[in-house]
Coordinates of C-alpha atoms in Angstrom, one line a residue:
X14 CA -40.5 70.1 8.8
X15 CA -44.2 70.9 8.6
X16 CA -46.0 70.4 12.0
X17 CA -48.7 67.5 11.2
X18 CA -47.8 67.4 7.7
X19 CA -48.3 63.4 8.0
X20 CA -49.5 63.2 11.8
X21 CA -52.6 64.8 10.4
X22 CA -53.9 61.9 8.5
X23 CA -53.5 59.7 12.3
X24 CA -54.5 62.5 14.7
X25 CA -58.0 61.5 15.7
X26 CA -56.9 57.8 16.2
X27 CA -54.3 59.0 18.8
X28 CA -56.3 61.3 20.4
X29 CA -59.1 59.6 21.5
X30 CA -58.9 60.2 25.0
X31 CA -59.3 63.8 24.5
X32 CA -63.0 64.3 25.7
X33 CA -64.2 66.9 23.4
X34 CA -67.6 66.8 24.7
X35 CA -66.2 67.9 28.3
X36 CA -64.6 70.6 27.2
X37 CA -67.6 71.8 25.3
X38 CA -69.5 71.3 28.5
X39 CA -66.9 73.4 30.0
X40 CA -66.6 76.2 27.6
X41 CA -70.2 76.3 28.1
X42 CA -70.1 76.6 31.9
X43 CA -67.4 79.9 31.1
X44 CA -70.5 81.0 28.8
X45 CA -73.2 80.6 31.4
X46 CA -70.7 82.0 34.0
X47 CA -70.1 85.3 31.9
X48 CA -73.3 85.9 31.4
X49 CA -73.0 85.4 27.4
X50 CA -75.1 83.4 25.3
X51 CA -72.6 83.6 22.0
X52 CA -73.9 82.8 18.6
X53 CA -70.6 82.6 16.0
X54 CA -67.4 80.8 17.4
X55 CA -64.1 81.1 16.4
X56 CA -62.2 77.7 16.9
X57 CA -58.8 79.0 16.4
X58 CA -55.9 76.0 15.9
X59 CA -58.8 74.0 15.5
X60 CA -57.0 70.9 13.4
X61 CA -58.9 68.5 12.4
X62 CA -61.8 70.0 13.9
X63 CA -63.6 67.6 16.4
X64 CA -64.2 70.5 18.5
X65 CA -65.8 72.6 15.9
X66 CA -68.0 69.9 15.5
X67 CA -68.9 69.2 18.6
X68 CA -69.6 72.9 19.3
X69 CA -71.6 73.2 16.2
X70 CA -74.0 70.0 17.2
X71 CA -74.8 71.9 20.2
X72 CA -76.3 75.1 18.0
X73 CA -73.2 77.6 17.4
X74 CA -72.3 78.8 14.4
X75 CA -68.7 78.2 14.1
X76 CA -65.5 79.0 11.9
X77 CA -62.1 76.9 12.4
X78 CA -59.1 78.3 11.0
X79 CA -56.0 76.4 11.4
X80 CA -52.2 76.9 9.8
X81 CA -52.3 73.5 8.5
X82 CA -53.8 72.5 5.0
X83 CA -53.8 68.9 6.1
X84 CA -55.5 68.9 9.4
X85 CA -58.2 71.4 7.8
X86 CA -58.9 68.2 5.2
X87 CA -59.3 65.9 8.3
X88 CA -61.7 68.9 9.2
X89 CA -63.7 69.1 6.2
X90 CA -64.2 65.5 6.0
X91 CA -65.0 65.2 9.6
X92 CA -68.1 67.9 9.5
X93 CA -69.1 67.0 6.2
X94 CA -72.9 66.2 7.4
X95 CA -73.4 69.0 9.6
X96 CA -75.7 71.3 8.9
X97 CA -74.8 74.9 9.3
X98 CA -71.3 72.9 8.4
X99 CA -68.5 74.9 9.8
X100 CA -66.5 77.5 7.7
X101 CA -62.8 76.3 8.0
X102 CA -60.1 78.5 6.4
X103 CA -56.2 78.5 6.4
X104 CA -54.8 81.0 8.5
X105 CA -51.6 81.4 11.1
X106 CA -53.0 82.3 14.4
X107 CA -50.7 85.9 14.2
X108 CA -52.0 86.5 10.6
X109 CA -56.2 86.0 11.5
X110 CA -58.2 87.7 9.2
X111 CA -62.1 87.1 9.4
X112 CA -64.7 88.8 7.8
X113 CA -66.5 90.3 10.5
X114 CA -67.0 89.9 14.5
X115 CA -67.2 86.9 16.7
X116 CA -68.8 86.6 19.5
X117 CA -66.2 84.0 21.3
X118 CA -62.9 82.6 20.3
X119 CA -61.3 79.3 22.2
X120 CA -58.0 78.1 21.5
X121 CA -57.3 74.5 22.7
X122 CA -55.0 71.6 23.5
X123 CA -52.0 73.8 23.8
X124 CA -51.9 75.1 20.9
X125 CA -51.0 78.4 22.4
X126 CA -47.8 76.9 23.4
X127 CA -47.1 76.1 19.7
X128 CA -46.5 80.0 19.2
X129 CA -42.8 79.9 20.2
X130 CA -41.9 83.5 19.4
X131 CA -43.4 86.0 21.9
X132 CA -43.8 88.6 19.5
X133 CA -45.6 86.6 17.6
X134 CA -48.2 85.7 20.3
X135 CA -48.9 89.2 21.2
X136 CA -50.1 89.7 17.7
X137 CA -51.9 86.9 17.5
X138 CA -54.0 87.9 20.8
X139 CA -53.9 91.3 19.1
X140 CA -55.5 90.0 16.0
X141 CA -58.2 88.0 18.7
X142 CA -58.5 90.9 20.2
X143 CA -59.6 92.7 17.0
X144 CA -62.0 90.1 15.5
X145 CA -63.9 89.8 19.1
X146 CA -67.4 91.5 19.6
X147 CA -67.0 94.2 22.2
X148 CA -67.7 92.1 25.5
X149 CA -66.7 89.0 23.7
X150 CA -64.7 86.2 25.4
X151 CA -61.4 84.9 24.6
X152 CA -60.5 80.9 26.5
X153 CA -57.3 79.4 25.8
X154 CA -55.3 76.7 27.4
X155 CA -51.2 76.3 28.1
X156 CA -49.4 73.3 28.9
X157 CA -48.0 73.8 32.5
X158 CA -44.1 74.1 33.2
X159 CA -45.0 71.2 35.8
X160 CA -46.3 69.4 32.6
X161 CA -43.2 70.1 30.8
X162 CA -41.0 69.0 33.4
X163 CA -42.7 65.6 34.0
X164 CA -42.1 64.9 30.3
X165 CA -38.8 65.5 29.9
X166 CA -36.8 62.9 28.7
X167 CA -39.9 60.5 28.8
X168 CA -40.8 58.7 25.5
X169 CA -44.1 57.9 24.2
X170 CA -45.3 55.3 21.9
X171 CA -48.8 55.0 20.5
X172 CA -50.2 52.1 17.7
X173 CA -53.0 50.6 15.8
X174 CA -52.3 47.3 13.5
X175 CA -51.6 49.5 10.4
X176 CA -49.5 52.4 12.2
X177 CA -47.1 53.1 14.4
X178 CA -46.1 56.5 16.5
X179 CA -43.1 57.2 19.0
X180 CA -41.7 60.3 19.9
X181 CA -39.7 61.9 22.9
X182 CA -40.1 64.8 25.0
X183 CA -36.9 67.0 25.8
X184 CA -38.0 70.3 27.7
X185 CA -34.9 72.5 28.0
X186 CA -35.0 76.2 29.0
X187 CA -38.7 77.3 27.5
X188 CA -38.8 75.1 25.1
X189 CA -40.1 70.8 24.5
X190 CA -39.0 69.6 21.6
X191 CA -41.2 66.4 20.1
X192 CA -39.7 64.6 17.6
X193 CA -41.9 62.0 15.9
X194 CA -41.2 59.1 13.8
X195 CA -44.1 57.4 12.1
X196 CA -44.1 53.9 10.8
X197 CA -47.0 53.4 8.7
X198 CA -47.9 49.4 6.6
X199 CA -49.0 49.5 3.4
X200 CA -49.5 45.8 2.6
X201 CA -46.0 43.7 3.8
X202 CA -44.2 47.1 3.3
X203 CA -43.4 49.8 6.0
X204 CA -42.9 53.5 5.9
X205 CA -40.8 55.9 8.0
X206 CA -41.6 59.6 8.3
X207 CA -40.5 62.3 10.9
X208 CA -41.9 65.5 12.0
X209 CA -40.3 67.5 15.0
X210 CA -42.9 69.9 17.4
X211 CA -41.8 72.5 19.3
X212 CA -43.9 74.2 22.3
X213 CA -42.8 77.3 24.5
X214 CA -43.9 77.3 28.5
X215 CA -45.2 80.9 29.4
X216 CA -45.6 81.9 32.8
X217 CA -49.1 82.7 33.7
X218 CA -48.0 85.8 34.6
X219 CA -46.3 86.8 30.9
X220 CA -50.1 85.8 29.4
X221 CA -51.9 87.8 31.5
X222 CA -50.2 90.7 31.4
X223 CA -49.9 90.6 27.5
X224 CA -53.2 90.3 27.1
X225 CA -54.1 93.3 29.8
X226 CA -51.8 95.4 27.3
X227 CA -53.4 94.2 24.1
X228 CA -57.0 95.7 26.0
X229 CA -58.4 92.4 27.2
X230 CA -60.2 92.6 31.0
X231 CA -61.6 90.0 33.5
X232 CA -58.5 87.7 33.4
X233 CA -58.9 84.9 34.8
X234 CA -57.8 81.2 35.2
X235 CA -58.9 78.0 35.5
X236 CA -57.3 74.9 36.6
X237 CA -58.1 72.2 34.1
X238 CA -61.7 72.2 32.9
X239 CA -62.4 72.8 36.5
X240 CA -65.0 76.4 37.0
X241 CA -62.8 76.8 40.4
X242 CA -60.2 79.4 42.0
X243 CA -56.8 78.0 43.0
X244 CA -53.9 79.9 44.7
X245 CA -50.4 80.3 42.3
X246 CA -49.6 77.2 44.4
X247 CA -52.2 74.6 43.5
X248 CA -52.2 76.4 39.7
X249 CA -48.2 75.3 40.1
X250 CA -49.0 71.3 40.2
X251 CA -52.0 71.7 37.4
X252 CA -50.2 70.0 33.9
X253 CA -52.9 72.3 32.1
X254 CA -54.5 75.7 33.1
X255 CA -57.2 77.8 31.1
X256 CA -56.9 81.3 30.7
X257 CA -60.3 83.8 29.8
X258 CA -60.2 87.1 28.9
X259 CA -62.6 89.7 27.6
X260 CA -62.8 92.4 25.1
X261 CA -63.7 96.1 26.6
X262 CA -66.9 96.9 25.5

């Protein structure tokens, strides 16, 4: 099945606690931090594009690009009255095709971890890699093996009066399967779909080197939305961790 083929149209109502406006701030603090003052943002993954939005409020330019035909509707509809509105186009992560340069590219809410083939990743940082302006910066984020561990087996159920979403976690080897069943009311009538999700854990070390051998420098990582340096240790309890990289000029 289709990843968010019909959790699309319910995304935003059961992700409200995501604060996109700190992880704005944050991405802003990795700016200021690098020294760059970036004009055109690539929102890669970007679903139903709250980010893109929130970004492009604060002044960037931005183009989402997403796998997903449905989630880039949400997106459309959801920036409709902004003004430069985003450009939003339909693209897999490994197949990313722009027409020019960017000057940053961020990669968010584990979407990262939805890449479950390794060659695969490596050309879709390659394909980063080649759209980036030389200096530009690359910020992701990866769910944590820690993360994956605490939700194994654990099942998670999230509602509204018209719609209803359970699902359960089972993390075995690398991978966490999701699978979803969604009850939505239409009227005195109720309707059952499924969808199943599957993330890969990579090991900070994998990331890191892949992207030193795709050509990316100053690799570093961040503990959730935190600017601060950790030891493997205290990066080991973290449920999510940010990665930055940048393009050789």
């Amino acid at each position: 099945m289709d990843s968010y083929r019909f959790l699309s149209s319910y995304y935003d109502r059961f992700t409200e606690d995501v604060g996109y406006s700190q992880w704005a701030d944050f991405f802003e603090q990795i700016f200021a931090q690098a020294g760059l003052s970036p004009h055109l943002i690539l929102d890669l993954a970007c679903g139903t594009g709250s980010l893109s939005a929130e970004l492009a409020c604060r002044g960037f330019e931005m183009i989402g690009v997403d796998a997903s035909e449905e989630m880039l509707m949400q997106a459309m509809d959801h920036t409709i009255d902004l003004e430069p509105r985003p450009i939003f186009l339909n693209q897999r992560m490994e197949d990313l095709d722009l027409y020019g340069t960017v000057d940053a590219c961020v990669c968010c809410l584990d979407s990262i971890n939805y890449i479950t083939d390794i060659s695969t990743l490596r050309e879709a940082f390659r394909r980063v890699e080649l759209f980036l302006e030389p200096g530009g910066i690359f910020i992701f984020d990866v769910n944590t093996k820690h993360k994956f561990d605490s939700m194994h087996g654990e099942c998670y159920v999230r509602e509204d009066e018209d719609v209803f979403c359970v699902w359960q976690a089972d993390f075995n080897g690398d991978l966490c399967h999701y699978d979803f069943d969604i009850f939505v009311r239409s009227g005195e009538q109720w309707s059952r779909y499924q969808e199943e999700h599957v993330e890969k854990y990579y090991s900070l070390s994998c990331l890191k080197e892949m992207l030193d051998e795709i050509g990316f420098t100053q690799i570093e990582v961040y503990p959730e939305l935190q600017i601060a340096t950790l030891d493997q240790e205290a990066l080991d309890r973290e449920n999510r961790v940010f990665i930055s990289a940048r393009k050789r000029k």
